[in-house]
Short mmCIF file of C-alpha atoms and ligand atoms in Angstrom, two decimals:
data_model
loop_
_atom_site.label_atom_id
_atom_site.label_comp_id
_atom_site.label_asym_id
_atom_site.label_seq_id
_atom_site.Cartn_x
_atom_site.Cartn_y
_atom_site.Cartn_z
CA UNK O 1 -24.69 1.31 16.49
CA UNK O 2 -22.04 0.33 18.86
CA UNK O 3 -18.52 1.19 18.11
CA UNK O 4 -15.73 -1.23 18.58
CA UNK O 5 -11.99 -1.73 18.17
CA UNK O 6 -11.27 -3.46 14.86
CA UNK O 7 -8.29 -5.77 14.75
CA UNK O 8 -6.33 -5.53 11.61
CA UNK O 9 -3.90 -8.32 10.63
CA UNK O 10 -1.85 -8.47 7.37
CA UNK O 11 -1.45 -11.95 5.87
CA UNK O 12 0.71 -12.99 2.92
CA UNK O 13 -1.45 -15.50 1.02
CA UNK O 14 1.63 -17.39 0.07
CA UNK O 15 2.88 -17.86 3.46
CA UNK O 16 -0.03 -19.25 5.37
CA UNK O 17 2.32 -21.44 7.40
CA UNK O 18 3.98 -18.38 9.11
CA UNK O 19 3.26 -18.21 12.72
CA UNK O 20 1.72 -14.74 12.44
CA UNK O 21 -0.65 -16.05 9.78
CA UNK O 22 -1.73 -19.05 11.78
CA UNK O 23 -2.43 -16.86 14.80
CA UNK O 24 -4.33 -14.42 12.78
CA UNK O 25 -6.60 -17.13 11.36
CA UNK O 26 -6.98 -18.73 14.75
CA UNK O 27 -8.14 -15.43 16.16
CA UNK O 28 -10.52 -14.87 13.17
CA UNK O 29 -11.98 -18.24 13.80
CA UNK O 30 -12.57 -17.67 17.42
CA UNK O 31 -14.30 -14.38 16.70
CA UNK O 32 -16.54 -16.10 14.06
CA UNK O 33 -17.42 -18.91 16.32
CA UNK O 34 -18.38 -16.46 19.08
CA UNK O 35 -20.79 -14.68 16.64
CA UNK O 36 -18.54 -11.83 15.67
CA UNK O 37 -17.71 -10.21 12.27
CA UNK O 38 -14.45 -10.67 10.24
CA UNK O 39 -13.64 -9.29 6.94
CA UNK O 40 -11.38 -11.44 4.64
CA UNK O 41 -10.18 -11.52 1.20
CA UNK O 42 -11.74 -13.78 -1.50
CA UNK O 43 -10.56 -14.08 -5.16
CA UNK O 44 -13.47 -11.95 -6.25
CA UNK O 45 -14.00 -9.15 -3.52
CA UNK O 46 -13.46 -8.82 0.21
CA UNK O 47 -16.21 -10.59 2.14
CA UNK O 48 -17.74 -9.63 5.52
CA UNK O 49 -17.88 -12.98 7.41
CA UNK O 50 -20.25 -14.27 10.12
CA UNK O 51 -21.29 -17.71 11.31
CA UNK O 52 -24.09 -18.53 8.77
CA UNK O 53 -25.87 -20.84 11.21
CA UNK O 54 -26.12 -18.32 13.76
CA UNK O 55 -29.06 -16.00 13.26
CA UNK O 56 -27.80 -13.35 15.47
CA UNK O 57 -24.35 -13.30 14.01
CA UNK O 58 -25.91 -12.93 10.47
CA UNK O 59 -28.09 -10.08 11.73
CA UNK O 60 -24.92 -8.12 12.82
CA UNK O 61 -23.90 -8.17 9.13
CA UNK O 62 -26.95 -6.28 8.06
CA UNK O 63 -26.37 -3.73 10.92
CA UNK O 64 -22.67 -3.22 10.05
CA UNK O 65 -23.28 -2.69 6.31
CA UNK O 66 -26.63 -0.92 6.58
CA UNK O 67 -28.02 -3.65 4.37
CA UNK O 68 -31.83 -4.17 3.74
CA UNK O 69 -32.84 -7.42 5.69
CA UNK O 70 -34.51 -8.90 2.70
CA UNK O 71 -31.32 -9.23 0.84
CA UNK O 72 -30.13 -12.76 1.32
CA UNK O 73 -26.49 -13.71 2.09
CA UNK O 74 -24.02 -16.14 0.36
CA UNK O 75 -22.90 -19.14 2.59
CA UNK O 76 -19.16 -19.84 2.02
CA UNK O 77 -18.00 -23.26 2.48
CA UNK O 78 -14.44 -24.97 2.35
CA UNK O 79 -15.28 -28.46 1.07
CA UNK O 80 -17.97 -30.16 -1.09
CA UNK O 81 -19.16 -32.23 1.81
CA UNK O 82 -20.47 -29.14 3.42
CA UNK O 83 -22.87 -28.46 0.59
CA UNK O 84 -25.12 -31.42 1.75
CA UNK O 85 -25.69 -29.82 5.13
CA UNK O 86 -27.15 -26.57 3.74
CA UNK O 87 -28.63 -27.78 0.36
CA UNK O 88 -31.77 -30.00 0.59
CA UNK O 89 -31.54 -31.10 -3.09
CA UNK O 90 -28.35 -31.23 -5.13
CA UNK O 91 -29.12 -31.57 -8.78
CA UNK O 92 -26.77 -33.72 -11.07
CA UNK O 93 -25.96 -30.54 -13.07
CA UNK O 94 -24.93 -28.78 -9.73
CA UNK O 95 -22.50 -31.63 -8.97
CA UNK O 96 -20.90 -31.36 -12.54
CA UNK O 97 -20.58 -27.60 -12.17
CA UNK O 98 -19.05 -27.89 -8.82
CA UNK O 99 -16.61 -30.42 -10.02
CA UNK O 100 -15.42 -28.07 -12.77
CA UNK O 101 -15.60 -24.61 -11.04
CA UNK O 102 -15.33 -25.05 -7.34
CA UNK O 103 -13.43 -23.71 -5.57
CA UNK O 104 -13.80 -20.47 -7.59
CA UNK O 105 -15.89 -17.35 -8.28
CA UNK O 106 -19.32 -19.11 -8.60
CA UNK O 107 -22.33 -19.09 -6.36
CA UNK O 108 -25.17 -21.57 -6.65
CA UNK O 109 -28.68 -21.43 -5.35
CA UNK O 110 -30.40 -24.37 -3.86
CA UNK O 111 -33.39 -25.27 -1.65
CA UNK O 112 -32.13 -24.79 1.81
CA UNK O 113 -32.18 -27.31 4.68
CA UNK O 114 -33.59 -26.64 8.21
CA UNK O 115 -30.42 -25.83 9.71
CA UNK O 116 -29.98 -22.65 7.54
CA UNK O 117 -31.66 -19.81 9.46
CA UNK O 118 -34.00 -17.41 7.66
CA UNK O 119 -31.97 -14.60 8.95
CA UNK O 120 -29.22 -15.80 6.63
CA UNK O 121 -31.46 -16.21 3.45
CA UNK O 122 -33.56 -13.11 3.96
CA UNK O 123 -36.55 -15.20 4.66
CA UNK O 124 -36.19 -17.31 1.49
CA UNK O 125 -36.61 -21.09 1.25
CA UNK O 126 -33.60 -21.10 -0.97
CA UNK O 127 -29.87 -20.66 -0.05
CA UNK O 128 -26.85 -19.35 -1.97
CA UNK O 129 -23.64 -21.24 -1.57
CA UNK O 130 -20.11 -20.60 -2.76
CA UNK O 131 -16.70 -22.33 -2.37
CA UNK O 132 -13.99 -19.73 -2.90
CA UNK O 133 -10.63 -20.46 -4.11
CA UNK O 134 -8.51 -17.86 -2.15
CA UNK O 135 -6.52 -19.76 0.41
CA UNK O 136 -6.96 -17.24 3.06
CA UNK O 137 -10.65 -17.41 2.63
CA UNK O 138 -10.54 -21.14 2.86
CA UNK O 139 -8.56 -21.00 6.09
CA UNK O 140 -10.85 -18.45 7.56
CA UNK O 141 -14.02 -20.56 6.72
CA UNK O 142 -12.42 -23.64 8.14
CA UNK O 143 -11.47 -21.87 11.26
CA UNK O 144 -14.86 -20.22 11.74
CA UNK O 145 -16.67 -23.59 11.74
CA UNK O 146 -17.34 -24.27 8.03
CA UNK O 147 -20.30 -22.24 7.10
CA UNK O 148 -19.59 -18.45 6.92
CA UNK O 149 -22.15 -15.99 5.44
CA UNK O 150 -20.34 -13.29 3.68
CA UNK O 151 -21.66 -10.54 1.54
CA UNK O 152 -19.11 -7.96 0.06
CA UNK O 153 -17.46 -6.04 2.87
CA UNK O 154 -18.56 -2.61 1.77
CA UNK O 155 -21.24 -0.17 3.30
CA UNK O 156 -24.41 -1.09 1.33
CA UNK O 157 -24.66 0.88 -1.79
CA UNK O 158 -20.82 1.62 -2.21
CA UNK O 159 -18.72 -0.20 -4.54
CA UNK O 160 -17.35 -3.69 -3.42
CA UNK O 161 -14.09 -3.60 -1.75
CA UNK O 162 -11.11 -4.98 -3.67
CA UNK O 163 -8.47 -4.35 -0.94
CA UNK O 164 -8.27 -4.03 2.90
CA UNK O 165 -8.14 -0.28 2.78
CA UNK O 166 -11.58 -0.12 1.14
CA UNK O 167 -12.94 -2.29 3.93
CA UNK O 168 -11.31 -0.15 6.47
CA UNK O 169 -12.77 3.00 4.97
CA UNK O 170 -16.36 1.68 5.10
CA UNK O 171 -16.34 -0.59 8.12
CA UNK O 172 -13.52 0.18 10.72
CA UNK O 173 -14.93 0.38 14.28
CA UNK O 174 -18.11 -1.46 13.07
CA UNK O 175 -16.63 -4.92 12.74
CA UNK O 176 -14.39 -7.02 15.08
CA UNK O 177 -11.37 -7.89 12.56
CA UNK O 178 -10.13 -7.20 9.04
CA UNK O 179 -7.69 -9.71 7.48
CA UNK O 180 -5.58 -7.92 5.03
CA UNK O 181 -4.61 -10.26 2.24
CA UNK O 182 -3.65 -7.53 -0.19
CA UNK O 183 -5.33 -6.96 -3.52
CA UNK O 184 -7.94 -9.40 -4.74
CA UNK O 185 -7.35 -11.35 -7.95
CA UNK O 186 -10.60 -10.71 -10.02
CA UNK O 187 -12.34 -7.65 -8.70
CA UNK O 188 -15.89 -8.25 -9.36
CA UNK O 189 -18.45 -10.46 -7.48
CA UNK O 190 -19.06 -14.15 -8.23
CA UNK O 191 -21.41 -15.41 -10.98
CA UNK O 192 -24.60 -16.42 -9.37
CA UNK O 193 -26.39 -19.41 -10.89
CA UNK O 194 -29.90 -20.58 -9.65
CA UNK O 195 -30.00 -24.24 -9.52
CA UNK O 196 -33.66 -24.42 -8.44
CA UNK O 197 -34.67 -23.44 -12.05
CA UNK O 198 -34.99 -25.50 -15.24
CA UNK O 199 -32.73 -24.58 -17.21
CA UNK O 200 -30.44 -23.12 -14.31
CA UNK O 201 -30.47 -19.30 -14.61
CA UNK O 202 -27.62 -16.89 -14.24
CA UNK O 203 -28.96 -14.17 -11.76
CA UNK O 204 -25.54 -12.04 -11.68
CA UNK O 205 -22.83 -12.26 -14.22
CA UNK O 206 -19.17 -12.78 -13.03
CA UNK O 207 -15.97 -14.49 -14.10
CA UNK O 208 -17.72 -17.88 -14.80
CA UNK O 209 -19.62 -16.97 -18.06
CA UNK O 210 -22.72 -18.55 -19.59
CA UNK O 211 -20.60 -20.16 -22.14
CA UNK O 212 -18.24 -21.75 -19.54
CA UNK O 213 -21.39 -23.08 -17.79
CA UNK O 214 -23.04 -24.52 -20.98
CA UNK O 215 -19.87 -26.27 -21.85
CA UNK O 216 -20.54 -28.32 -18.78
CA UNK O 217 -24.38 -28.87 -18.50
CA UNK O 218 -25.86 -27.40 -21.76
CA UNK O 219 -28.58 -24.74 -21.82
CA UNK O 220 -28.19 -22.02 -19.17
CA UNK O 221 -30.61 -19.06 -18.99
CA UNK O 222 -29.82 -15.46 -18.12
CA UNK O 223 -31.86 -13.23 -16.03
CA UNK O 224 -33.07 -10.49 -18.45
CA UNK O 225 -32.64 -7.71 -15.83
CA UNK O 226 -28.74 -8.31 -15.88
CA UNK O 227 -28.48 -7.34 -19.54
CA UNK O 228 -31.40 -5.07 -20.09
CA UNK O 229 -31.08 -1.26 -19.59
CA UNK O 230 -34.68 -1.24 -18.79
CA UNK O 231 -34.70 -0.83 -15.02
CA UNK O 232 -38.51 -1.82 -14.88
CA UNK O 233 -37.17 -5.40 -15.35
CA UNK O 234 -37.09 -6.77 -11.72
CA UNK O 235 -34.12 -8.80 -10.99
CA UNK O 236 -34.47 -12.31 -9.38
CA UNK O 237 -31.39 -11.90 -6.95
CA UNK O 238 -32.90 -9.48 -4.39
CA UNK O 239 -29.66 -7.69 -4.03
CA UNK O 240 -29.44 -6.75 -7.67
CA UNK O 241 -32.39 -4.41 -7.32
CA UNK O 242 -30.65 -1.96 -5.04
CA UNK O 243 -28.74 0.92 -6.29
CA UNK O 244 -25.56 -0.97 -5.96
CA UNK O 245 -21.92 -0.53 -6.65
CA UNK O 246 -22.55 3.26 -6.88
CA UNK O 247 -19.99 6.02 -6.69
CA UNK O 248 -21.27 9.22 -5.05
CA UNK O 249 -20.63 11.23 -8.22
CA UNK O 250 -23.12 11.17 -11.11
CA UNK O 251 -21.82 8.53 -13.52
CA UNK O 252 -22.59 8.35 -17.09
CA UNK O 253 -21.39 5.72 -19.49
CA UNK O 254 -20.81 6.75 -23.11
CA UNK O 255 -21.31 4.16 -25.88
CA UNK O 256 -20.56 4.24 -29.47
CA UNK O 257 -17.51 4.47 -31.85
CA UNK O 258 -14.29 5.41 -30.10
CA UNK O 259 -13.63 8.65 -31.77
CA UNK O 260 -17.11 9.90 -31.20
CA UNK O 261 -17.04 8.75 -27.59
CA UNK O 262 -13.81 10.63 -26.84
CA UNK O 263 -15.18 13.81 -28.59
CA UNK O 264 -18.50 13.61 -26.50
CA UNK O 265 -16.65 12.96 -23.26
CA UNK O 266 -14.31 15.92 -24.07
CA UNK O 267 -17.33 18.15 -24.71
CA UNK O 268 -19.40 17.10 -21.66
CA UNK O 269 -16.47 17.28 -19.31
CA UNK O 270 -15.58 20.77 -20.42
CA UNK O 271 -19.19 21.80 -19.93
CA UNK O 272 -19.31 20.63 -16.42
CA UNK O 273 -15.89 22.09 -15.52
CA UNK O 274 -16.97 25.26 -16.86
CA UNK O 275 -20.03 25.20 -14.42
CA UNK O 276 -17.47 24.68 -11.52
CA UNK O 277 -17.81 21.03 -11.16
CA UNK O 278 -15.15 18.39 -10.58
CA UNK O 279 -15.15 15.85 -13.43
CA UNK O 280 -13.58 12.37 -13.53
CA UNK O 281 -13.07 10.37 -16.68
CA UNK O 282 -12.65 6.62 -17.02
CA UNK O 283 -10.45 6.02 -20.07
CA UNK O 284 -8.25 3.22 -21.28
CA UNK O 285 -4.44 2.98 -21.84
CA UNK O 286 -5.19 3.68 -25.57
CA UNK O 287 -7.35 6.73 -25.07
CA UNK O 288 -6.25 8.29 -21.79
CA UNK O 289 -3.96 10.77 -23.77
CA UNK O 290 -6.83 12.08 -25.82
CA UNK O 291 -8.71 13.72 -23.09
CA UNK O 292 -8.06 17.48 -22.50
CA UNK O 293 -9.56 18.16 -19.12
CA UNK O 294 -10.84 16.59 -15.70
CA UNK O 295 -9.09 13.80 -13.65
CA UNK O 296 -8.28 11.09 -16.15
CA UNK O 297 -7.76 7.48 -14.92
CA UNK O 298 -7.03 4.59 -17.16
CA UNK O 299 -8.94 1.39 -16.22
CA UNK O 300 -6.31 -0.81 -18.30
CA UNK O 301 -5.62 -1.83 -21.77
CA UNK O 302 -8.90 -2.09 -24.03
CA UNK O 303 -8.24 -5.74 -24.93
CA UNK O 304 -7.47 -6.92 -21.23
CA UNK O 305 -10.88 -7.54 -19.67
CA UNK O 306 -9.30 -9.05 -16.67
CA UNK O 307 -7.36 -5.92 -16.02
CA UNK O 308 -10.47 -3.78 -16.34
CA UNK O 309 -12.43 -5.90 -13.89
CA UNK O 310 -9.64 -5.71 -11.35
CA UNK O 311 -9.54 -1.85 -11.47
CA UNK O 312 -13.26 -0.94 -11.81
CA UNK O 313 -14.31 -0.68 -8.16
CA UNK O 314 -11.01 0.84 -7.08
CA UNK O 315 -11.29 3.69 -9.70
CA UNK O 316 -14.86 4.40 -8.56
CA UNK O 317 -13.73 4.82 -4.92
CA UNK O 318 -10.74 6.99 -5.89
CA UNK O 319 -13.07 9.29 -7.69
CA UNK O 320 -15.16 9.54 -4.49
CA UNK O 321 -12.18 10.30 -2.42
CA UNK O 322 -11.10 13.01 -4.90
CA UNK O 323 -14.60 14.53 -4.68
CA UNK O 324 -15.70 14.14 -8.39
CA UNK O 325 -19.15 15.54 -9.02
CA UNK O 326 -19.51 13.85 -12.48
CA UNK O 327 -17.80 10.83 -13.96
CA UNK O 328 -17.88 10.10 -17.68
CA UNK O 329 -16.88 6.46 -18.49
CA UNK O 330 -15.87 4.83 -21.92
CA UNK O 331 -17.89 1.48 -22.42
CA UNK O 332 -15.76 -1.74 -22.61
CA UNK O 333 -15.74 -5.06 -24.25
CA UNK O 334 -18.46 -7.64 -23.13
CA UNK O 335 -16.13 -10.64 -23.83
CA UNK O 336 -15.51 -12.94 -20.96
CA UNK O 337 -15.57 -11.28 -17.68
CA UNK O 338 -16.28 -8.05 -19.72
CA UNK O 339 -20.10 -8.88 -19.40
CA UNK O 340 -19.79 -8.83 -15.58
CA UNK O 341 -17.88 -5.51 -15.83
CA UNK O 342 -20.38 -3.63 -18.02
CA UNK O 343 -23.34 -5.09 -15.93
CA UNK O 344 -21.76 -3.60 -12.79
CA UNK O 345 -20.77 -0.28 -14.64
CA UNK O 346 -24.35 0.29 -15.96
CA UNK O 347 -25.88 -0.44 -12.63
CA UNK O 348 -23.30 2.02 -11.02
CA UNK O 349 -24.50 4.55 -13.61
CA UNK O 350 -28.34 3.59 -12.86
CA UNK O 351 -28.33 2.75 -16.56
CA UNK O 352 -27.40 6.41 -17.40
CA UNK O 353 -26.09 5.64 -20.90
CA UNK O 354 -25.12 8.31 -23.53
CA UNK O 355 -25.31 6.77 -27.12
CA UNK O 356 -23.06 8.84 -29.65
O1 TXA Q 1 -18.12 -12.86 -4.93
C1 TXA Q 1 -19.05 -12.92 -4.26
O2 TXA Q 1 -20.03 -13.49 -4.23
C2 TXA Q 1 -18.76 -12.05 -2.82
C3 TXA Q 1 -17.59 -12.59 -2.10
C4 TXA Q 1 -17.42 -11.92 -0.76
O3 TXA Q 1 -17.85 -13.96 -1.86
N1 TXA Q 1 -20.07 -11.94 -2.07
C5 TXA Q 1 -21.11 -11.16 -2.55
O4 TXA Q 1 -22.18 -11.08 -1.56
O5 TXA Q 1 -21.08 -10.61 -3.56
P1 TXA Q 1 -23.39 -9.95 -1.67
O6 TXA Q 1 -24.17 -10.20 -0.45
O7 TXA Q 1 -22.74 -8.75 -1.88
O8 TXA Q 1 -24.16 -10.34 -3.09
C6 TXA Q 1 -25.06 -11.53 -2.90
C7 TXA Q 1 -25.98 -11.68 -4.01
C8 TXA Q 1 -27.20 -10.62 -3.67
O9 TXA Q 1 -27.53 -9.91 -4.90
C9 TXA Q 1 -28.20 -11.45 -3.16
O10 TXA Q 1 -29.51 -10.81 -3.38
C10 TXA Q 1 -28.02 -12.78 -4.05
O11 TXA Q 1 -26.60 -12.79 -3.91
N2 TXA Q 1 -28.59 -13.93 -3.27
C11 TXA Q 1 -28.15 -14.51 -2.14
N3 TXA Q 1 -29.00 -15.57 -1.84
C12 TXA Q 1 -29.83 -15.61 -2.77
C13 TXA Q 1 -31.10 -16.49 -3.00
N4 TXA Q 1 -31.27 -17.53 -2.05
N5 TXA Q 1 -31.76 -16.30 -4.14
C14 TXA Q 1 -31.46 -15.28 -5.07
N6 TXA Q 1 -30.41 -14.49 -4.93
C15 TXA Q 1 -29.63 -14.65 -3.75
MG1 MG Q 2 -22.47 -6.72 -2.48
#
């Protein structure tokens, strides 16, 4: 593919009125309107933006990421009025959910209107829409014309980027611009809720949980493949079927009582190291001191699901950079956003779980 110069601009999300910030957003808007690609921060992960209503622009996203073309993109909007332009039917429940959780880490799926090209939806009659809360994201969407298709800004198959350096590592010289807004807030991708089904169904867990959605609209279903370790279950979000979020190393997740898990990880790590391999261990603040060999990284305090979510992808990338051959991870709480963390961790491990 064609190599290009990638413009990189740093923006302080608390100082969007600065001249430099205004200029950077304007530049990004111009590139997007001309059919180019701009990576930008959202509250979940960095997105790789293109004009969602321009089929050629959307196609460039697939090329830059190496993404299979049947994997549909999410259209990002900056205000609720924009939803009518891309969604043919907006159920009452969707209005209630939007009122409560937009802007925020939630994507909803609707029947698409005619202006949405099949190049954006991967050939589907439905369209995924999200209004992010990150102020930089909102400015970029507005500047780019209001409808920005944005998958996570990683090479297909790698962990999603939670800072601009991750985007640079994957996409430098393949895209027109990167807006560096620092570290993202949440660290795992948005919840995806399919509003074309009754009851609505969660296709991908995220920071907005089933309980939070049920508080607003009553019953919400969950796609079994997001919780089941049985990889034969075929996911309804096309992107969830690919080996996603994956580090280069062979990752195993160890489940069971803490003491037994630590003992098992110590034993397996020592075994692999004796064979000459480089081993990484994903521990927590409480347990990190208990490991005897390997590269040990704490993902955060066990009770802090938010911290764990925000560190997950960065740690997987660090182990890649350090050349780990095997990674052994503890398993974590599934409370709140913990459900999304374990969904991504188990997918990254291709459901390679060791029960102790
Ligand atoms: O948090 C996020 O959602 C991030 C940020 C950048 O906004 N974006 C993101 O996009 O995670 P991506 O492309 O990496 O994941 C989109 C997921 C894929 O699994 C895709 O298959 C699913 O959404 N999806 C998109 N449109 C769909 C549709 N019409 N029906 C079912 N699944 C859909
Ligand atoms: Mg992705």
